[in-house]
The first five atom37 places (N, CA, C, CB, O) and aatype in JSON, in Angstrom:
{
  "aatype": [20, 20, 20, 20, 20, 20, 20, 20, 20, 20, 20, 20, 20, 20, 20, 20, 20, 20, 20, 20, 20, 20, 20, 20, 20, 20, 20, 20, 20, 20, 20, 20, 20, 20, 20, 20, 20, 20, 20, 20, 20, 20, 20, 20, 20, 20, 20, 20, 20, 20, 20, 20, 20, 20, 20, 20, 20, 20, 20, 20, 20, 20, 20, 20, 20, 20, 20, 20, 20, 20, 20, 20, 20, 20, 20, 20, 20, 20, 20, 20, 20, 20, 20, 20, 20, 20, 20, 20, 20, 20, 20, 20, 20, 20, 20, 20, 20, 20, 20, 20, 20, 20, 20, 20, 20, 20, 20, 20, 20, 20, 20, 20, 20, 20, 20, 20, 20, 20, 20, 20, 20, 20],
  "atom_mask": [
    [1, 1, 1, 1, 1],
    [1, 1, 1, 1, 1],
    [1, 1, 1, 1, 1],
    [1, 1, 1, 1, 1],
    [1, 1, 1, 1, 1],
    [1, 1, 1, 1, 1],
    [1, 1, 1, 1, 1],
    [1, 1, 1, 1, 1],
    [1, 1, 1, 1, 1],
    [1, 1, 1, 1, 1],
    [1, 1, 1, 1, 1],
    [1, 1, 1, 1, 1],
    [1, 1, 1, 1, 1],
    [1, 1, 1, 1, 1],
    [1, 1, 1, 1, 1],
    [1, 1, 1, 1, 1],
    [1, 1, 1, 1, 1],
    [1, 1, 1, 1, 1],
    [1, 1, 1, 1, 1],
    [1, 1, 1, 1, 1],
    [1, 1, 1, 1, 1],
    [1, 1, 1, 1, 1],
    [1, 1, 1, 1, 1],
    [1, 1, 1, 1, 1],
    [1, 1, 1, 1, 1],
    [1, 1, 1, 1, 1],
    [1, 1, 1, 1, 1],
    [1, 1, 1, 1, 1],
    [1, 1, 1, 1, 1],
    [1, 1, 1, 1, 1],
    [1, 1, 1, 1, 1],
    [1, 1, 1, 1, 1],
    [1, 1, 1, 1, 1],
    [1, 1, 1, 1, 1],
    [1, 1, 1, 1, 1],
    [1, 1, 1, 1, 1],
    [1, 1, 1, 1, 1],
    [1, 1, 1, 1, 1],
    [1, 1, 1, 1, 1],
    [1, 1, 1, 1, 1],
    [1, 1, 1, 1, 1],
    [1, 1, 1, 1, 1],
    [1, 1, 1, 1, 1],
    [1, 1, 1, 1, 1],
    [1, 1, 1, 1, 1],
    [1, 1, 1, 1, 1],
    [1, 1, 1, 1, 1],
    [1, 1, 1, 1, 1],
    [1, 1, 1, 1, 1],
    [1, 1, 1, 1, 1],
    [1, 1, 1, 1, 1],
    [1, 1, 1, 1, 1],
    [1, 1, 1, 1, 1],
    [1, 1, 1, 1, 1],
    [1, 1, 1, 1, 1],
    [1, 1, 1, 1, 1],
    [1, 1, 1, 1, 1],
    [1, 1, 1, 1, 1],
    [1, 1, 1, 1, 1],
    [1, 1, 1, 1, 1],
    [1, 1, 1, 1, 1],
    [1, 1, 1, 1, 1],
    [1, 1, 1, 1, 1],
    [1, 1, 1, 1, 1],
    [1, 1, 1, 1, 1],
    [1, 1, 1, 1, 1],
    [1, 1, 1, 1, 1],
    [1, 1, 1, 1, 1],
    [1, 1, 1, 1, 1],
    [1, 1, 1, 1, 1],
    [1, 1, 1, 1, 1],
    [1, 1, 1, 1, 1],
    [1, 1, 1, 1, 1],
    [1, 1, 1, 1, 1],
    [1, 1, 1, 1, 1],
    [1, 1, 1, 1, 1],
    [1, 1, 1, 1, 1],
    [1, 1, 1, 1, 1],
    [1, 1, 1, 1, 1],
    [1, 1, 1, 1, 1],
    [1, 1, 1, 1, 1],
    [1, 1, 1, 1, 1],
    [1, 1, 1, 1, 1],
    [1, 1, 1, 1, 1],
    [1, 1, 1, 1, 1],
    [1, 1, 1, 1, 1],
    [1, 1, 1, 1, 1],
    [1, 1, 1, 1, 1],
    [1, 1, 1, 1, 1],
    [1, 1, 1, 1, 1],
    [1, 1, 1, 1, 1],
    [1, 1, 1, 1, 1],
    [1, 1, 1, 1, 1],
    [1, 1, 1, 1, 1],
    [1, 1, 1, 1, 1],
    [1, 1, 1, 1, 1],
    [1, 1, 1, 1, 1],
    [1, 1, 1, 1, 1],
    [1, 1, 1, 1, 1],
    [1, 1, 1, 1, 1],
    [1, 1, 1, 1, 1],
    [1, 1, 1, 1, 1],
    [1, 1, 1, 1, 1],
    [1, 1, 1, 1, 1],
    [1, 1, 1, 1, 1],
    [1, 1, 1, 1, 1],
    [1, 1, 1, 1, 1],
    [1, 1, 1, 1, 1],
    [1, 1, 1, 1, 1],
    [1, 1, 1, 1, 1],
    [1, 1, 1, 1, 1],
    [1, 1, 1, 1, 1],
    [1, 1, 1, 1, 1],
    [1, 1, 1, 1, 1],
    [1, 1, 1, 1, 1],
    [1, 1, 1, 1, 1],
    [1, 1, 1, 1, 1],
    [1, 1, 1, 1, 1],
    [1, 1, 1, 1, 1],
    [1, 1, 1, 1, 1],
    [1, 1, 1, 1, 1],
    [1, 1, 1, 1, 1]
  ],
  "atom_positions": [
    [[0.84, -1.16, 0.0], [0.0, 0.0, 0.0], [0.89, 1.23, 0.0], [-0.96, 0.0, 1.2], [2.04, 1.23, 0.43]],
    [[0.27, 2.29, -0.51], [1.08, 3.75, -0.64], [-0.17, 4.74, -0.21], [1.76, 4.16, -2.47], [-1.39, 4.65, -0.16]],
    [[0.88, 5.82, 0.11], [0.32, 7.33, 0.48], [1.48, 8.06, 0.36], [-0.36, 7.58, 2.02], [2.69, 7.97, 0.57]],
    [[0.08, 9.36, -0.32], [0.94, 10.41, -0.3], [0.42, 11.65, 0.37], [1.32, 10.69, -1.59], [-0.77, 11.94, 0.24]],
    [[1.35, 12.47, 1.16], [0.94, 13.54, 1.95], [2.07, 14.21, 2.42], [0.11, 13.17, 3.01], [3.06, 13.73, 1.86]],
    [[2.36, 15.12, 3.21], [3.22, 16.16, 3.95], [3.24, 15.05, 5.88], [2.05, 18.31, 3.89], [2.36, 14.48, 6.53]],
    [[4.43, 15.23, 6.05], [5.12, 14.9, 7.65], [4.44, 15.98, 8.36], [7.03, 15.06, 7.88], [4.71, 17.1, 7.93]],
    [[3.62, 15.92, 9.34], [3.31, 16.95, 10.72], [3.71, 16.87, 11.48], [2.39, 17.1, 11.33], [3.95, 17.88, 12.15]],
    [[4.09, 15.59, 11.9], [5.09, 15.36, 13.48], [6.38, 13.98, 13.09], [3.64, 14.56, 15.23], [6.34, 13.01, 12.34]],
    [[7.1, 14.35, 13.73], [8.54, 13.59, 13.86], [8.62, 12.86, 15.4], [9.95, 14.83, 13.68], [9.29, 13.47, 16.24]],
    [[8.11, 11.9, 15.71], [8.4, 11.58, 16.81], [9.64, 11.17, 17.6], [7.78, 10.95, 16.85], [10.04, 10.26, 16.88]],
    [[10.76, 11.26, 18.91], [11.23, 10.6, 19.25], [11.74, 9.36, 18.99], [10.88, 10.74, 19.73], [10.95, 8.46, 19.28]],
    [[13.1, 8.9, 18.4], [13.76, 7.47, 18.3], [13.33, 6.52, 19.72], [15.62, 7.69, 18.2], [13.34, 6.97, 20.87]],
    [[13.04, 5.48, 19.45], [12.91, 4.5, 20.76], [13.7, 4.01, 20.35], [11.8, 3.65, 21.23], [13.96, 4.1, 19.15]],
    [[14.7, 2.98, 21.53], [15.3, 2.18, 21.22], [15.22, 1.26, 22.54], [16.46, 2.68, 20.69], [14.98, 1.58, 23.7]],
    [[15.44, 0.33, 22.11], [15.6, -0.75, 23.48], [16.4, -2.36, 23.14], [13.76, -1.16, 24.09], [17.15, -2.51, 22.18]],
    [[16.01, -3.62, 24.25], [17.11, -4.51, 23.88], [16.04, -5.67, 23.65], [18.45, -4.77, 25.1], [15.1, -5.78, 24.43]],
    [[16.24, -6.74, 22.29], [15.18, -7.68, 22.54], [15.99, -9.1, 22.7], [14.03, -7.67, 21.27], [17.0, -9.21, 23.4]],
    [[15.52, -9.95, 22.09], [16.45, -11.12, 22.27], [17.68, -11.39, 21.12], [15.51, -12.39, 22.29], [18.72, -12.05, 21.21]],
    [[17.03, -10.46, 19.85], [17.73, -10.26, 18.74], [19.49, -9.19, 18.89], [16.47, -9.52, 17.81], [20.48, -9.22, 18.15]],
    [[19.28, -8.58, 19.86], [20.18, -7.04, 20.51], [19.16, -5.92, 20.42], [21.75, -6.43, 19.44], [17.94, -5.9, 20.6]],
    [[19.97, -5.08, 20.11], [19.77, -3.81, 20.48], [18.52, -2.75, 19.18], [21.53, -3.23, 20.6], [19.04, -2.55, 18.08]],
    [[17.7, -2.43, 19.29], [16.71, -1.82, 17.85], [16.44, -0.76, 18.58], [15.15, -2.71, 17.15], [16.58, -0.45, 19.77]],
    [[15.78, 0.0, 17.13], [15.8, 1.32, 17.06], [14.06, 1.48, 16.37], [17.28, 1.9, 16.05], [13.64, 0.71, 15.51]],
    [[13.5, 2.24, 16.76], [12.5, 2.35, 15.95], [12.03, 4.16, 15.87], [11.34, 1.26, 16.55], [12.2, 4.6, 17.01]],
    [[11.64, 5.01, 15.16], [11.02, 6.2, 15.15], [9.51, 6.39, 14.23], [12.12, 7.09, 14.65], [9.39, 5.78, 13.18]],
    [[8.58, 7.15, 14.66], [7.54, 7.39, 14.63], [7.02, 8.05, 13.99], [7.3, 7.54, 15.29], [6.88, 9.05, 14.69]],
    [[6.47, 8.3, 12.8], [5.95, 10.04, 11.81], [4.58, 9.72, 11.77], [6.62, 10.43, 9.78], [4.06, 8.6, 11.82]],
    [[3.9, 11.18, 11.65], [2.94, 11.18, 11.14], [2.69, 11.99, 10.14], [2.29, 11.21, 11.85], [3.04, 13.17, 10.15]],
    [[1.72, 11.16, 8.73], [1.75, 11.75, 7.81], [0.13, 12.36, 7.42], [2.44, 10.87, 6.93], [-0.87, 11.64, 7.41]],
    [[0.14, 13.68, 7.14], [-1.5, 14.15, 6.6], [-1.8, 13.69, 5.26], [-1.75, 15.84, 6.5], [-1.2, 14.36, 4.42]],
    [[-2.58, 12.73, 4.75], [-2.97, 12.68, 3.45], [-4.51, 13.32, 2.79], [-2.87, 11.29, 3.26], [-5.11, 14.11, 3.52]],
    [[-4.89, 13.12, 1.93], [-5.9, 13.88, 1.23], [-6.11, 14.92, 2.01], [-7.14, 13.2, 0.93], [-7.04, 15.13, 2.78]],
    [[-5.0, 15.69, 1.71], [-4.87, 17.17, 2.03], [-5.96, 18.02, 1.1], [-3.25, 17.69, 1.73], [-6.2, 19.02, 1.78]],
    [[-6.45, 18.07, 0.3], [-7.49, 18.65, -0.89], [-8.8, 18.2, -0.25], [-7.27, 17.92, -2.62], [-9.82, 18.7, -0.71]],
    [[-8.91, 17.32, 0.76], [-10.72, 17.21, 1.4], [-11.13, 18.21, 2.44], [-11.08, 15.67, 2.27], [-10.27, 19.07, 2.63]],
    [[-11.86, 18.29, 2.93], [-12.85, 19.13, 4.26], [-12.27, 18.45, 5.17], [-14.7, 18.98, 4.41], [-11.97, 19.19, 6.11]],
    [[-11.98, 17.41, 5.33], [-10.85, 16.75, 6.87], [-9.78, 16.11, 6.35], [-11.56, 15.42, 8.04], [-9.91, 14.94, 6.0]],
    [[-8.86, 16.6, 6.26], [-7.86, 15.84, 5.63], [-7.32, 14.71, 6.8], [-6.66, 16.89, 5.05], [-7.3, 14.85, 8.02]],
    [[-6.81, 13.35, 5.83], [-6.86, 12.58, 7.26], [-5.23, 12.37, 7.77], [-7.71, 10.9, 7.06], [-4.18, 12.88, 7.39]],
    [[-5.5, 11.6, 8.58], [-3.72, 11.44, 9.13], [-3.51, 9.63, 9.36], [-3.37, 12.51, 11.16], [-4.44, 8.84, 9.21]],
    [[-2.13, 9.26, 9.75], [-1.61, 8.06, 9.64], [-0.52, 8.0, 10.28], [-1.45, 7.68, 8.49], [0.36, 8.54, 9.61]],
    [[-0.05, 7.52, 11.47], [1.38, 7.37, 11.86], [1.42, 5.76, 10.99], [1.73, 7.42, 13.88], [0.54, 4.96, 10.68]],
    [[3.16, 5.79, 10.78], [3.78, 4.89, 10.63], [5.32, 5.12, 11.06], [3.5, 4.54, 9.43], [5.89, 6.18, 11.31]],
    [[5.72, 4.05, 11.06], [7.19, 3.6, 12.24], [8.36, 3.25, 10.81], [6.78, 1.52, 13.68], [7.97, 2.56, 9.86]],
    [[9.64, 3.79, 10.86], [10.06, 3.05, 10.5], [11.7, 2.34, 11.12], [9.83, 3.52, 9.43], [12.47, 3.26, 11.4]],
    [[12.19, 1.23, 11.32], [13.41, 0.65, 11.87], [14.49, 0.43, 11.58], [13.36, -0.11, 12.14], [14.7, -0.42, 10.71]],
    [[15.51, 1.09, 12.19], [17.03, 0.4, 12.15], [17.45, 1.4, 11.01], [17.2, -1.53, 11.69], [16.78, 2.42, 10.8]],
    [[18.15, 1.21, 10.56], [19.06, 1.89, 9.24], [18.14, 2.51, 8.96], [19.7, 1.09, 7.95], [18.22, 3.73, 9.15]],
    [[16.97, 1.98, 8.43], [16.13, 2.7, 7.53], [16.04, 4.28, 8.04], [14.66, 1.96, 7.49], [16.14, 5.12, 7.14]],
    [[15.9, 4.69, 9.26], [15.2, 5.72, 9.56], [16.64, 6.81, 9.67], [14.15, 5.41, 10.98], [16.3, 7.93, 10.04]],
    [[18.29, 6.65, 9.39], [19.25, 7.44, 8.48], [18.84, 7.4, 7.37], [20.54, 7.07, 8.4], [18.74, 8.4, 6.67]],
    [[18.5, 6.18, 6.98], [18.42, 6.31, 4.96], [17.64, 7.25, 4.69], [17.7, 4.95, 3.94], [17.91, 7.87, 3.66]],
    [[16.85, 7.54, 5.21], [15.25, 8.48, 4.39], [15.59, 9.74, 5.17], [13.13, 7.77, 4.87], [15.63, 10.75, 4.47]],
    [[15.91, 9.94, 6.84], [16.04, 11.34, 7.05], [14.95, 11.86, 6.85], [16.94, 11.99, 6.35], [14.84, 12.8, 6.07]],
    [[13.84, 11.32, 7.54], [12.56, 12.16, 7.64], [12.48, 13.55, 8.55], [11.5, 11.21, 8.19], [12.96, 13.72, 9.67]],
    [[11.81, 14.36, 7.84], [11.87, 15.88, 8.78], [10.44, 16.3, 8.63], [13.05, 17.29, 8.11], [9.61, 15.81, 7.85]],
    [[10.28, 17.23, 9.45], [8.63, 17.17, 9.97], [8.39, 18.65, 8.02], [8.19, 18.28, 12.75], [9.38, 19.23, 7.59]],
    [[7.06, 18.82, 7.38], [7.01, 19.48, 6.36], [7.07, 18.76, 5.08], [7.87, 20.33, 6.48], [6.34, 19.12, 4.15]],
    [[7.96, 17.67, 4.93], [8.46, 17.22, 3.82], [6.97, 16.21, 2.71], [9.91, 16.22, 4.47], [6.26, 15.21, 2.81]],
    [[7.16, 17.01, 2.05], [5.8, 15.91, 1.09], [6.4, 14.82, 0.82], [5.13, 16.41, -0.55], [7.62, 14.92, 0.68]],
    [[5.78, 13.47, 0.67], [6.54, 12.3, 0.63], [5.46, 10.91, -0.18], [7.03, 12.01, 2.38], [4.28, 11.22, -0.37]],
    [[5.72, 10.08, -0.43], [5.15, 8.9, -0.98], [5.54, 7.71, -0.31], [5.46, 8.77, -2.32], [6.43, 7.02, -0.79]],
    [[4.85, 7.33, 1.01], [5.29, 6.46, 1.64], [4.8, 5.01, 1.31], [5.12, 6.85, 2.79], [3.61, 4.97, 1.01]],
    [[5.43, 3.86, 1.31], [5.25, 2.33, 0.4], [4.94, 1.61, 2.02], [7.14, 1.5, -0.78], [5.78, 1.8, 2.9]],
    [[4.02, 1.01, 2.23], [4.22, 0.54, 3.76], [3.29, -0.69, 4.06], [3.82, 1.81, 4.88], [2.38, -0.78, 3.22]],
    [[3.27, -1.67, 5.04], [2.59, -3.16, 5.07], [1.92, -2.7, 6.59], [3.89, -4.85, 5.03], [2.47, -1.98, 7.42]],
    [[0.71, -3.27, 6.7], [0.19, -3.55, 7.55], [-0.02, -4.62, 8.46], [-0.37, -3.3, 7.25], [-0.18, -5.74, 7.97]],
    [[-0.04, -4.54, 9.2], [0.19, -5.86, 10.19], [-0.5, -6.05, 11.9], [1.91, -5.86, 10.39], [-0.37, -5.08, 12.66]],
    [[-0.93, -6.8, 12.22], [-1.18, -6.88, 13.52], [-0.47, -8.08, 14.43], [-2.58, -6.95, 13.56], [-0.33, -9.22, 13.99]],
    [[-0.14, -7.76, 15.5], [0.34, -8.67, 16.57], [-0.53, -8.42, 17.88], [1.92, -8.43, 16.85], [-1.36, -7.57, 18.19]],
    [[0.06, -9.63, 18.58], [-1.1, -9.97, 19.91], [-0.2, -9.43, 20.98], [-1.61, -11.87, 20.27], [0.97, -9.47, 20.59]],
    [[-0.33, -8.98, 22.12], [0.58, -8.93, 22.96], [-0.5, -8.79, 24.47], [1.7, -7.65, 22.51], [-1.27, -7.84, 24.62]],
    [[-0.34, -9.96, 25.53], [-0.7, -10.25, 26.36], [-2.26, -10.24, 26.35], [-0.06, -9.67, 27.09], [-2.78, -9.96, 27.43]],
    [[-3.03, -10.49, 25.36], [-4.25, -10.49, 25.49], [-4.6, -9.48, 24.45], [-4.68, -10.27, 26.84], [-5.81, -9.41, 24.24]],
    [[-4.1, -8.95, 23.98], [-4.63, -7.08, 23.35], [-4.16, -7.28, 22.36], [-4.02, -5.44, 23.98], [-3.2, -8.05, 22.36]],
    [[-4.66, -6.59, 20.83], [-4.04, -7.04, 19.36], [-3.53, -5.7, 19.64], [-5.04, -7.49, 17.75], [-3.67, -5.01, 20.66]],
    [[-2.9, -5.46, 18.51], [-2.28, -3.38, 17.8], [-1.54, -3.99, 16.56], [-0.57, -2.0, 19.2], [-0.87, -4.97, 16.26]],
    [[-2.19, -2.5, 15.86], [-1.26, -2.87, 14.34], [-0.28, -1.93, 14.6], [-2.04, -2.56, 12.61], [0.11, -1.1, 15.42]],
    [[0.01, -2.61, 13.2], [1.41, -1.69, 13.06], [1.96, -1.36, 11.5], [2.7, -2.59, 13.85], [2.24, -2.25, 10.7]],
    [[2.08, 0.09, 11.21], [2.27, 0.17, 9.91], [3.73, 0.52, 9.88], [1.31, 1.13, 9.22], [4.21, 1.46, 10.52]],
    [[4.39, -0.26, 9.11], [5.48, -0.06, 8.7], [5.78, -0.03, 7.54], [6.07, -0.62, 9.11], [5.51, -0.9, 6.71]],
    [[6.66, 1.48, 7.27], [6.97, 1.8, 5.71], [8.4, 1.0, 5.19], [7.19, 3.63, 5.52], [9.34, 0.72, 5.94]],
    [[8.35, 0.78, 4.08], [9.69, -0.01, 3.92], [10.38, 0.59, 2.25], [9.26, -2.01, 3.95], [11.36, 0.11, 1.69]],
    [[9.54, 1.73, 1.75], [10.15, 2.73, 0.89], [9.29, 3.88, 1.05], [10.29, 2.31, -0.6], [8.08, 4.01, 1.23]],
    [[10.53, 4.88, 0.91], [9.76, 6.15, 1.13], [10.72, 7.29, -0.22], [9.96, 6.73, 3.2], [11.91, 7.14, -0.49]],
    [[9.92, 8.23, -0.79], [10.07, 8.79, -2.07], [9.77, 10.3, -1.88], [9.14, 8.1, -3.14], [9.39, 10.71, -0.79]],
    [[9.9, 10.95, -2.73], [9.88, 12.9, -2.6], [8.27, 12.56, -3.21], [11.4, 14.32, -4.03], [8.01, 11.49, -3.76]],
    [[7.46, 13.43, -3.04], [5.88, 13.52, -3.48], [6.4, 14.0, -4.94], [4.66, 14.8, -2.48], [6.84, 15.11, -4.67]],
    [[6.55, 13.85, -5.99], [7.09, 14.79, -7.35], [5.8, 15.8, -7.15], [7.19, 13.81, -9.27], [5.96, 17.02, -7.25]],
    [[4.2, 15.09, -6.79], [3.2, 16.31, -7.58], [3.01, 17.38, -6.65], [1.58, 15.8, -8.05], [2.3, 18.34, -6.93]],
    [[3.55, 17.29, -5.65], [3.63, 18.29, -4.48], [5.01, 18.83, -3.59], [2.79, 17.67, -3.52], [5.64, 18.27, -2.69]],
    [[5.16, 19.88, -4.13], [6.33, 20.7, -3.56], [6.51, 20.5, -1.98], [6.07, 22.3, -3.85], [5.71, 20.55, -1.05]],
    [[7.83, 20.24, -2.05], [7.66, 19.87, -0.21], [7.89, 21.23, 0.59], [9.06, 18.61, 0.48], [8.03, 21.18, 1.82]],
    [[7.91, 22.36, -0.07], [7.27, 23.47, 1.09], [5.66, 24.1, 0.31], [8.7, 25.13, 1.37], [5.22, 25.25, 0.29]],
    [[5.21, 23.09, -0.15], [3.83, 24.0, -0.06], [2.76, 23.31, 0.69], [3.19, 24.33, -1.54], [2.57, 22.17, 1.11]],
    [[1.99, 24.73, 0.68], [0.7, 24.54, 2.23], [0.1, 23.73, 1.46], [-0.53, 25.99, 2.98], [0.46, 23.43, 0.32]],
    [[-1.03, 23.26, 2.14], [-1.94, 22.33, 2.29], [-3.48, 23.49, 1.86], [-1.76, 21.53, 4.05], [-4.08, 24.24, 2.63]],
    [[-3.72, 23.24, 0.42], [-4.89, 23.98, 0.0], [-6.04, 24.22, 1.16], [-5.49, 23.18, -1.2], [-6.28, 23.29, 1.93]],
    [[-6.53, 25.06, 1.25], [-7.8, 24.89, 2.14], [-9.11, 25.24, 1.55], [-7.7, 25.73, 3.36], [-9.06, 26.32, 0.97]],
    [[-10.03, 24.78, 1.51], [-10.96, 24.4, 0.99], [-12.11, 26.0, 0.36], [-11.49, 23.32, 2.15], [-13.18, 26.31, 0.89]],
    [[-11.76, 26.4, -0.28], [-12.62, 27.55, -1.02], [-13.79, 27.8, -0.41], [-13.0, 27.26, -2.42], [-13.92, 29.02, -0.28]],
    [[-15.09, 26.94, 0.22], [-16.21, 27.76, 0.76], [-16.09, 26.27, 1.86], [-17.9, 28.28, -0.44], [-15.73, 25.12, 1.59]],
    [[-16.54, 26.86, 3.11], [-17.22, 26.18, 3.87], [-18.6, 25.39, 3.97], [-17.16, 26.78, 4.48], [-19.53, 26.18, 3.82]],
    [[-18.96, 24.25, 4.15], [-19.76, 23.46, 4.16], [-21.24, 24.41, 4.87], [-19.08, 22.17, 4.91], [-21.42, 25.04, 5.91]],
    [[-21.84, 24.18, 4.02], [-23.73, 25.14, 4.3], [-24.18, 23.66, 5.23], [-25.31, 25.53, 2.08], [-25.26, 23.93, 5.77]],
    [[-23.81, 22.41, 5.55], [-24.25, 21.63, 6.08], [-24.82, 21.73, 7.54], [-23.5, 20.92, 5.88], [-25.8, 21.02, 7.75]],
    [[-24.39, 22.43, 8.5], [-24.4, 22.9, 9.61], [-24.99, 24.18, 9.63], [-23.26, 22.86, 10.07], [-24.39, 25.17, 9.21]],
    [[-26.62, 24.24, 10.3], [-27.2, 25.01, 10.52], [-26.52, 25.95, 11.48], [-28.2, 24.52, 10.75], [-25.69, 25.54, 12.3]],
    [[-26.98, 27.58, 11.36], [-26.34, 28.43, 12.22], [-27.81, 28.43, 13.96], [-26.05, 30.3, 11.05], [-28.99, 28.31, 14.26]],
    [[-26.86, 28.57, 14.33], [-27.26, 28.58, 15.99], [-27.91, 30.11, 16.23], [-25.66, 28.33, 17.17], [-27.38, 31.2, 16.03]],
    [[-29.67, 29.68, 16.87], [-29.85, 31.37, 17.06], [-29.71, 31.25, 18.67], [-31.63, 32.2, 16.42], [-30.0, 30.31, 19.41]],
    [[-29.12, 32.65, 18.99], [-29.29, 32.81, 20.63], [-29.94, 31.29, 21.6], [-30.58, 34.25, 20.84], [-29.3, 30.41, 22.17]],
    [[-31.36, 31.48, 21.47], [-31.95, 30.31, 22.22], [-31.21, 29.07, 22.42], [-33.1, 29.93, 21.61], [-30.96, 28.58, 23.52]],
    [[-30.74, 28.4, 20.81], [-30.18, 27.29, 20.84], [-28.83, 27.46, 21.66], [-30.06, 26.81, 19.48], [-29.16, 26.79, 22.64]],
    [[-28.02, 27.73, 21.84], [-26.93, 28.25, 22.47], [-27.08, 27.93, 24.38], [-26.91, 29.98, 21.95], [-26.22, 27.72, 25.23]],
    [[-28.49, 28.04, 24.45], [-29.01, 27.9, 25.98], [-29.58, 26.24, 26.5], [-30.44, 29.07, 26.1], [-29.82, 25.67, 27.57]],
    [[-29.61, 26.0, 25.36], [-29.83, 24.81, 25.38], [-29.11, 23.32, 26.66], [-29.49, 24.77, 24.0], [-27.89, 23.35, 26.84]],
    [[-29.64, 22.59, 27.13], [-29.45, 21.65, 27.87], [-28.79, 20.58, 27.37], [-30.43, 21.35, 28.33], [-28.09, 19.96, 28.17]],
    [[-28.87, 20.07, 25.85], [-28.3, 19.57, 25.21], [-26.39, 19.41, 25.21], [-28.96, 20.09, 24.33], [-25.52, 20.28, 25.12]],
    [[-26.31, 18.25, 25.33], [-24.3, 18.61, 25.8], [-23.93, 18.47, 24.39], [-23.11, 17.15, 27.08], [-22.75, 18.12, 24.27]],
    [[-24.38, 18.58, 23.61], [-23.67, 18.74, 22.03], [-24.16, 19.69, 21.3], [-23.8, 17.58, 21.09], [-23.71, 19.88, 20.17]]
  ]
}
């Protein structure tokens, strides 16, 4: 599977010791369908060498190649997406903004005074 979008956050390297030695893992999150009314988001991890090779920095538009996966751990599943190629976005400049959407959605009625007083918690 692939995506493409702009880096928002760079998380912290983890590293720790397993039975294998010593690993490394770091954390990004990427915004994709930046052109919708919610554009959505996605962390993925990537390990060991990999995460010198690519030199991810928070801004950068990118085309990330990545597998999905789940494991069990003490009772509890969690996935886990891991990218295993990552590429420059060619159709998107990696310093440009993120379009924002020309008119706002008429979907959402406007609130008169009264409603505002309302008991309702939403």
């Amino acid at each position: 599977m692939e995506v493409k979008g702009k880096i928002i956050a760079v998380q912290p390297v983890q590293t720790g010791e397993g039975k294998n030695g010593t690993w490394k893992k770091q954390e990004y999150v990427i915004e994709y369908e930046q052109h919708s009314q919610y554009p959505r988001k996605m962390m993925f991890n990537l390990w060991g060498d990999k995460i010198d090779q690519y030199n991810i920095r928070e801004g950068q538009s990118l085309k990330v190649s990545f597998d999905i996966d789940c494991r069990e751990y003490t009772g509890r599943w969690y996935n886990d997406i891991r990218a295993w190629k990552i590429e420059p976005d060619e159709e998107m400049p990696a310093d440009a903004a993120f379009a924002q959407p020309a008119h706002q959605s008429s979907i959402a009625p406007e609130l008169s005074p009264s409603d505002e007083n309302s008991d309702l918690p939403f």
